[in-house]
mmCIF file of C-alpha atoms in Angstrom:
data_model
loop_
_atom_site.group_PDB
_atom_site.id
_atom_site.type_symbol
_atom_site.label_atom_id
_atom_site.label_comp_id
_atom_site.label_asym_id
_atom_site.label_seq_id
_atom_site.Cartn_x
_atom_site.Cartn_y
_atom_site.Cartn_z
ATOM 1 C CA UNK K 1 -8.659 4.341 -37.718
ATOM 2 C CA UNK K 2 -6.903 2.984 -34.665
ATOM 3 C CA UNK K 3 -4.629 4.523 -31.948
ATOM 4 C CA UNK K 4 -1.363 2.646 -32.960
ATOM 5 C CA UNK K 5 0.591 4.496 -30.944
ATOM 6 C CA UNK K 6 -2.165 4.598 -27.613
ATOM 7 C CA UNK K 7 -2.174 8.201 -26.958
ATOM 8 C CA UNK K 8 -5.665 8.837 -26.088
ATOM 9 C CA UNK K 9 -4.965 9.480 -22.563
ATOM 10 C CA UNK K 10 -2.248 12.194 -23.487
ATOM 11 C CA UNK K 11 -2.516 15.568 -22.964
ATOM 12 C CA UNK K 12 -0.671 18.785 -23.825
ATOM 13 C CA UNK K 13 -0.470 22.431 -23.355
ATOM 14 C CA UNK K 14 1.679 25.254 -23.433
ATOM 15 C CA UNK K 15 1.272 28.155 -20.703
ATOM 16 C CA UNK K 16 3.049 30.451 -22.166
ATOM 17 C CA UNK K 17 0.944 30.476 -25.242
ATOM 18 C CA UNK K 18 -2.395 29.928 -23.616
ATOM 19 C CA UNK K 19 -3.051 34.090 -23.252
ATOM 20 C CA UNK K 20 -2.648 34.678 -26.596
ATOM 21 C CA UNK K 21 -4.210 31.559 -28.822
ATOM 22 C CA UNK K 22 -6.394 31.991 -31.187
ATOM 23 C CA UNK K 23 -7.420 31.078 -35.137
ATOM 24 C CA UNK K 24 -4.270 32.450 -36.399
ATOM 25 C CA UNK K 25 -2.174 30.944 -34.365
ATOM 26 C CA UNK K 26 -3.286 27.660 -33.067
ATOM 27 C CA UNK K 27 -1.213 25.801 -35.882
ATOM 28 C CA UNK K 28 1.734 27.417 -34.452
ATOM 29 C CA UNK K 29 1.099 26.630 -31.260
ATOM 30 C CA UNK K 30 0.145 23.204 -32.168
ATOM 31 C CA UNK K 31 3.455 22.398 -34.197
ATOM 32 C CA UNK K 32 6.516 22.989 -31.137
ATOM 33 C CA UNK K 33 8.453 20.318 -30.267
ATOM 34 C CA UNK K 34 7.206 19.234 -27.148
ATOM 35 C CA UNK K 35 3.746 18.613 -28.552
ATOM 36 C CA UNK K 36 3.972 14.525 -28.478
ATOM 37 C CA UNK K 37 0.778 14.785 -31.692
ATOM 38 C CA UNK K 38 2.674 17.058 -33.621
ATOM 39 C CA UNK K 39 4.383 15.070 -36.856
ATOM 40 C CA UNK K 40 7.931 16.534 -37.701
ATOM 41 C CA UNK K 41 8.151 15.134 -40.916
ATOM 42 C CA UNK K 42 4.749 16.905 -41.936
ATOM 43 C CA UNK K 43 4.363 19.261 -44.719
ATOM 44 C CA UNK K 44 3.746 21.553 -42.115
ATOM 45 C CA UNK K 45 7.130 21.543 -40.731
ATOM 46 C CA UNK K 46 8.776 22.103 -44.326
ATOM 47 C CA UNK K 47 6.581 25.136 -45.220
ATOM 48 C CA UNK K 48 7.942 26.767 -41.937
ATOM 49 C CA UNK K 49 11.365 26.006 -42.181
ATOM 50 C CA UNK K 50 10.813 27.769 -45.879
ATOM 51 C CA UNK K 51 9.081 29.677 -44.603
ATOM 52 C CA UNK K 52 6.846 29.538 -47.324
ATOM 53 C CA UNK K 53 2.875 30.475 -47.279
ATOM 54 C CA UNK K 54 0.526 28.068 -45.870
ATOM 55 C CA UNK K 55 -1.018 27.898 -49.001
ATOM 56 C CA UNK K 56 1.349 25.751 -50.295
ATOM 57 C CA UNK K 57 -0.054 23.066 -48.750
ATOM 58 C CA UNK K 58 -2.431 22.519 -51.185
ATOM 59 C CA UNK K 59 0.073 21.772 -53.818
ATOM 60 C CA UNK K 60 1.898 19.257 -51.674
ATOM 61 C CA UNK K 61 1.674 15.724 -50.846
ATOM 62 C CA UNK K 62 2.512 13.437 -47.986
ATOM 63 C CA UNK K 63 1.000 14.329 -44.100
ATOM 64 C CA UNK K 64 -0.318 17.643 -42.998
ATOM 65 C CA UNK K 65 -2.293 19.538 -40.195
ATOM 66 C CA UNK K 66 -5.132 21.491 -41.065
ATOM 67 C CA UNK K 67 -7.537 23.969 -38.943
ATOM 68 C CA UNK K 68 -10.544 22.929 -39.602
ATOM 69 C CA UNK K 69 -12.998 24.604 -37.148
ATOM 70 C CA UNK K 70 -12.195 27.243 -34.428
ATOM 71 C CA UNK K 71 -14.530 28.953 -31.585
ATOM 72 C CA UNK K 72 -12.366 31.455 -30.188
ATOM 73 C CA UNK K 73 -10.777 31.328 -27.521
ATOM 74 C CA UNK K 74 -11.951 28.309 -26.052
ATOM 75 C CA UNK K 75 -11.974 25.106 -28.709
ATOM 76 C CA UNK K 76 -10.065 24.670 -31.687
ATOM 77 C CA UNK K 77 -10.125 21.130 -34.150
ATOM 78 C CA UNK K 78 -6.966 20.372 -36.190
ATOM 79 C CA UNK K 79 -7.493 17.627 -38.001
ATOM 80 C CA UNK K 80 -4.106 15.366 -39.514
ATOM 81 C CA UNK K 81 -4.554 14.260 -43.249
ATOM 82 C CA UNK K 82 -2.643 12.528 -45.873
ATOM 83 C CA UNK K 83 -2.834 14.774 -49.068
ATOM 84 C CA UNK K 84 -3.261 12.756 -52.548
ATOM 85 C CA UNK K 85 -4.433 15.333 -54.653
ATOM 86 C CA UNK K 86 -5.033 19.334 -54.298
ATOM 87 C CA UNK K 87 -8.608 17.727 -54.431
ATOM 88 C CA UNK K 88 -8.238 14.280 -52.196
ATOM 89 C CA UNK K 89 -7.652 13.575 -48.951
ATOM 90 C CA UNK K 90 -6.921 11.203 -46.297
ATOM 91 C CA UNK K 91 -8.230 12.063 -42.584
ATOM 92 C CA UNK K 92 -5.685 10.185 -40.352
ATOM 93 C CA UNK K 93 -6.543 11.241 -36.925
ATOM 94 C CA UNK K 94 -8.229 14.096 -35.427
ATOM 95 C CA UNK K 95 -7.099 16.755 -32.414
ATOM 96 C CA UNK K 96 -8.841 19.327 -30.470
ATOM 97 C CA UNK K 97 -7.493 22.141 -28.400
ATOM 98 C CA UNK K 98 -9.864 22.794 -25.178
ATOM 99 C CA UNK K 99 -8.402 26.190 -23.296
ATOM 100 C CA UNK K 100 -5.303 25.455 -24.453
ATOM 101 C CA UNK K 101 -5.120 21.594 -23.948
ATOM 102 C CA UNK K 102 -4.604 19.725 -26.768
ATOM 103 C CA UNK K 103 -6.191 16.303 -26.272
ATOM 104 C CA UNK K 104 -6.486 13.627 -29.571
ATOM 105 C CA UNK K 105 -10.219 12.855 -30.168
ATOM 106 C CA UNK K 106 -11.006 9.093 -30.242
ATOM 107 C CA UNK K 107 -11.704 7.062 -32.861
ATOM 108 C CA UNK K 108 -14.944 5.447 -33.913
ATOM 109 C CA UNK K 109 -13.263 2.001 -32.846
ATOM 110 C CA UNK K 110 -11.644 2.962 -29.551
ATOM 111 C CA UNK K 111 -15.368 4.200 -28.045
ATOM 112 C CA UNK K 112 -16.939 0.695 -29.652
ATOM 113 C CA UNK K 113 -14.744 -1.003 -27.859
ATOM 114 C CA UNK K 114 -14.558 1.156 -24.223
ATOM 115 C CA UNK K 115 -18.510 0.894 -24.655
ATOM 116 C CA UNK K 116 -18.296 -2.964 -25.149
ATOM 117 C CA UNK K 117 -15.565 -3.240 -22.349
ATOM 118 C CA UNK K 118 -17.588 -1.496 -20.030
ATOM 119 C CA UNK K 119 -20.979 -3.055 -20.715
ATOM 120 C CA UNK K 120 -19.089 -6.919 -20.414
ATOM 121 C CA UNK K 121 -17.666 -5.960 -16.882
ATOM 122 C CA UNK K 122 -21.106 -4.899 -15.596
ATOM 123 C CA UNK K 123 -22.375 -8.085 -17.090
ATOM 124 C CA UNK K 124 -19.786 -9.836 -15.481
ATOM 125 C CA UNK K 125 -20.301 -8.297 -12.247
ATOM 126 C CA UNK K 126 -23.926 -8.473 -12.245
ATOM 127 C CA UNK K 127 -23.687 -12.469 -12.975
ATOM 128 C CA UNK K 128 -20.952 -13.075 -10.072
ATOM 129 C CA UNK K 129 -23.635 -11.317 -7.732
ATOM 130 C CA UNK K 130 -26.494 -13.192 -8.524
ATOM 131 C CA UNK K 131 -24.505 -16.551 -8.504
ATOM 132 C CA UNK K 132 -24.441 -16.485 -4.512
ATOM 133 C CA UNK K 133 -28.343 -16.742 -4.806
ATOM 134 C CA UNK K 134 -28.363 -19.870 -6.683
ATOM 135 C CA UNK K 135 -29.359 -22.838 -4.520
ATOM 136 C CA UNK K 136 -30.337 -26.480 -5.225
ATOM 137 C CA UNK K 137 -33.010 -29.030 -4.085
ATOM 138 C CA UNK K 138 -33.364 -32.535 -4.632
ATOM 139 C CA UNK K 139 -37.075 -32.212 -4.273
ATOM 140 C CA UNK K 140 -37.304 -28.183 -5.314
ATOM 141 C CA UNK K 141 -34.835 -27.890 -8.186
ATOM 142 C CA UNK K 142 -32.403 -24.637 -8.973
ATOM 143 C CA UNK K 143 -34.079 -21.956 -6.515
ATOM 144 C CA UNK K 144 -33.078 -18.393 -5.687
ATOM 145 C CA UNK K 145 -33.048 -17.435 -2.342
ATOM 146 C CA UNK K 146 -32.714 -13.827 -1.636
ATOM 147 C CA UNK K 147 -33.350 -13.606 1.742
ATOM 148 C CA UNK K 148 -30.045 -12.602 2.756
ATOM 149 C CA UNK K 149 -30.673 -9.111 0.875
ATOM 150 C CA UNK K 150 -34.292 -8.459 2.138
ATOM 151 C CA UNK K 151 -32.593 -9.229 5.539
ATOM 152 C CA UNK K 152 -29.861 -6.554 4.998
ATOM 153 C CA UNK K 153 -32.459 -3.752 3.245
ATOM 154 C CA UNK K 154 -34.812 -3.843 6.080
ATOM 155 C CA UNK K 155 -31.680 -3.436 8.660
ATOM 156 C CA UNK K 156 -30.746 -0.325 6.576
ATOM 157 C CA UNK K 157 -34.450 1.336 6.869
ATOM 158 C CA UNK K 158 -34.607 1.002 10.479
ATOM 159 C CA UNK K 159 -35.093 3.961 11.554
ATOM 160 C CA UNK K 160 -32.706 5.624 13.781
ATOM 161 C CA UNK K 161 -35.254 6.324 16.752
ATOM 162 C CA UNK K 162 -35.747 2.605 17.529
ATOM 163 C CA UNK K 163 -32.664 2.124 19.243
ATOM 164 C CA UNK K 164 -32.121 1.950 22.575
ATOM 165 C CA UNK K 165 -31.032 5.097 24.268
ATOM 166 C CA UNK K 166 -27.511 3.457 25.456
ATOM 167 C CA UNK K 167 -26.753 2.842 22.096
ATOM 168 C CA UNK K 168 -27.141 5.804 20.782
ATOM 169 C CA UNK K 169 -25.456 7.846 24.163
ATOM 170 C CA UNK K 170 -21.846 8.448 24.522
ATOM 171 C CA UNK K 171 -19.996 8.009 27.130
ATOM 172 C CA UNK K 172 -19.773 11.793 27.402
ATOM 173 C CA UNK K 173 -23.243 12.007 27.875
ATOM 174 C CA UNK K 174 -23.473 9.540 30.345
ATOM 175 C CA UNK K 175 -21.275 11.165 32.765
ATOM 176 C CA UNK K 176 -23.269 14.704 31.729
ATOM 177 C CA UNK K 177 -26.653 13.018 33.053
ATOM 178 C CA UNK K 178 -24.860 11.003 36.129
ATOM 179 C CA UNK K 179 -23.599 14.878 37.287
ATOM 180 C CA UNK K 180 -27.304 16.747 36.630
ATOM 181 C CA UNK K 181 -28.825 13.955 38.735
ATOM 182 C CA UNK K 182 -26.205 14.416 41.534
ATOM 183 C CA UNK K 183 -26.532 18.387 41.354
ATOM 184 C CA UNK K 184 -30.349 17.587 41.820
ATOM 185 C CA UNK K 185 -30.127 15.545 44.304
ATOM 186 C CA UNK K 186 -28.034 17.441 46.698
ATOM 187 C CA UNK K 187 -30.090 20.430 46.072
ATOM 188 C CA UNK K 188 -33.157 18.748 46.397
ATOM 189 C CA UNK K 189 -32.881 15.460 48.852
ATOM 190 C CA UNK K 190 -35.263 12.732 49.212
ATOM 191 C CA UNK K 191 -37.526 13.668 51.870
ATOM 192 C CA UNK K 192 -38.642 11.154 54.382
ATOM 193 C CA UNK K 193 -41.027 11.246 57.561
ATOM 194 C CA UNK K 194 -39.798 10.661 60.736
ATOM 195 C CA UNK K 195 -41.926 7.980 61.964
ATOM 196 C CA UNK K 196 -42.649 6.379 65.874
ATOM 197 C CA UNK K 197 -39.638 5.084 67.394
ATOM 198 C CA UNK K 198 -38.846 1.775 66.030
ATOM 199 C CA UNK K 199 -40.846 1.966 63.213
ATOM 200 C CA UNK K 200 -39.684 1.888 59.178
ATOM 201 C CA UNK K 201 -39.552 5.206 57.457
ATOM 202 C CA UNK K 202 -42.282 6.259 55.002
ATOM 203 C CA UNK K 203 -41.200 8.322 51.972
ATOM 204 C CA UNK K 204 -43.011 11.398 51.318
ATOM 205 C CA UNK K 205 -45.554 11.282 47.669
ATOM 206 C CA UNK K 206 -44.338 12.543 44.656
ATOM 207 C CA UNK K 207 -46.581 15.291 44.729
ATOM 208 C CA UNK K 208 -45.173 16.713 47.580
ATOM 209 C CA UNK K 209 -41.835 16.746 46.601
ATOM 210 C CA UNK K 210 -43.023 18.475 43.159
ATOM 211 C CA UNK K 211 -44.859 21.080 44.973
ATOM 212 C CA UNK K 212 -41.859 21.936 47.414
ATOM 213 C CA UNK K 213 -39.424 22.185 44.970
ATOM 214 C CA UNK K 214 -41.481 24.193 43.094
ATOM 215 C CA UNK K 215 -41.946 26.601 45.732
ATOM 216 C CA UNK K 216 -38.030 26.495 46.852
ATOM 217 C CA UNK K 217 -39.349 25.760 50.323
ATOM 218 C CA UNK K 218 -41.465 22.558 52.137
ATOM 219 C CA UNK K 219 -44.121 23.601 54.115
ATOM 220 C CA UNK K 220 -44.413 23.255 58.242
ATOM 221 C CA UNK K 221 -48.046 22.428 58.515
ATOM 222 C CA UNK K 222 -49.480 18.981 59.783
ATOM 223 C CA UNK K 223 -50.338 18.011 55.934
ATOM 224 C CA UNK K 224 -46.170 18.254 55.159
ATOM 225 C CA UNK K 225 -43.699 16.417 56.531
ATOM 226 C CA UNK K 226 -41.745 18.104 59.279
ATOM 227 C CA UNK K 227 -37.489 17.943 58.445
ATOM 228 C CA UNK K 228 -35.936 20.294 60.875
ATOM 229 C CA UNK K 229 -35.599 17.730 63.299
ATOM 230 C CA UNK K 230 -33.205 14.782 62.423
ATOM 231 C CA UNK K 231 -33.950 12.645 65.835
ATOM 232 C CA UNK K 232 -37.194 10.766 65.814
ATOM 233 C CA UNK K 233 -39.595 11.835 68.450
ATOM 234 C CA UNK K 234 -40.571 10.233 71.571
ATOM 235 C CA UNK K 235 -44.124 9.117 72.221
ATOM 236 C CA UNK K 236 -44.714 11.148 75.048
ATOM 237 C CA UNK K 237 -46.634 8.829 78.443
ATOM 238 C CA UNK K 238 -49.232 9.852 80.907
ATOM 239 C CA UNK K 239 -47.236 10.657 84.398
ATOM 240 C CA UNK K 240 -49.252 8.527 87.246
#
């Protein structure tokens, strides 16, 4: 049977009640008045205003809720029938309490068609997606051209290392390596001969500046290049 009254999203509960639910109970706490599944003109609601035994029920007709499974305390299933008969029944709709929430379990026609709604829209989408693939030839015919995609799915596998190291730097980290370089160079400065008068500068080898840092000194000796002085030397000349 249908949801006439679409209350399949609904919910209910009662926290006042929740502590102390279980199979005796659960009817009771199922009929109050703010429960929007609860029927007020059930057969239910006349036996308690009686206050007659439950088991009157089965010598009534017309609407009424029944228990008709229970796993305490966590799910109960109350199921709403229309009695013929103290033998025959209707089942009009069916409700289960889950830790105190009472939520109305859907019918056989509502998850047909929430199945069939949700396969069509994935259908649906699927079709608008391959649609921007379709191309036409006069000489080729209908073609699919998915080179946009294999384009996009090898830009997402790129690995991370092949990028260039100013892309993946900061600005923060620029500045960082700008001030080490400047720290080492004004603990450690170029070192340069001092050549003839008049003559260009020759920088020192590599290796040499390796090996004096290393040590934390330069060495004096003819094979090293002399820095105590900062004037260039004068060739000295034969006196006549």
């Amino acid at each position: 049977m249908a949801d006439p009254n679409g209350k399949l999203h609904l919910s209910w509960h009662d926290t006042a009640w929740i502590p102390f639910l279980n199979h005796t109970n659960v009817l009771d706490y199922f009929s109050q008045r703010s429960n929007p599944f609860y029927d007020r003109t059930c057969n239910n609601e006349l036996v308690k205003m009686q206050r007659l035994d439950r088991a009157a029920l089965d010598n009534m007709t017309g609407v009424q809720f029944e228990l008709i499974h229970a796993q305490d305390p966590i799910l109960y299933v109350i199921r709403k029938i229309h009695r013929n008969s103290p033998t025959q029944v209707t089942p009009l709709a069916s409700y289960y309490v889950l830790n105190g929430i009472v939520y109305q379990s859907p019918d056989v026609q509502s998850v047909v068609n929430s199945r069939l709604f949700s396969a069509l829209h994935h259908i649906n989408k699927a079709f608008q997606e391959i649609q921007r693939h379709a191309r036409y030839h006069p000489t080729k015919g209908h073609v699919w051209d998915f080179q946009e995609d294999q384009e996009a799915g090898r830009k997402s596998k790129q690995k991370p290392g092949t990028e260039s190291v100013s892309t993946q730097a900061s600005m923060m980290q620029h500045q960082r390596v700008h001030m080490l370089l400047g720290n080492l160079t004004q603990r450690f400065p170029h070192l340069v001969t001092q050549p003839e008068n008049g003559s260009r500068p020759v920088p020192v080898s590599s290796t040499t500046v390796v090996a004096s840092v290393a040590r934390g000194k330069t060495k004096s000796d003819s094979s090293t290049v002399k820095t105590e002085t900062s004037q260039p030397l004068a060739k000295k000349t034969k006196m006549p």
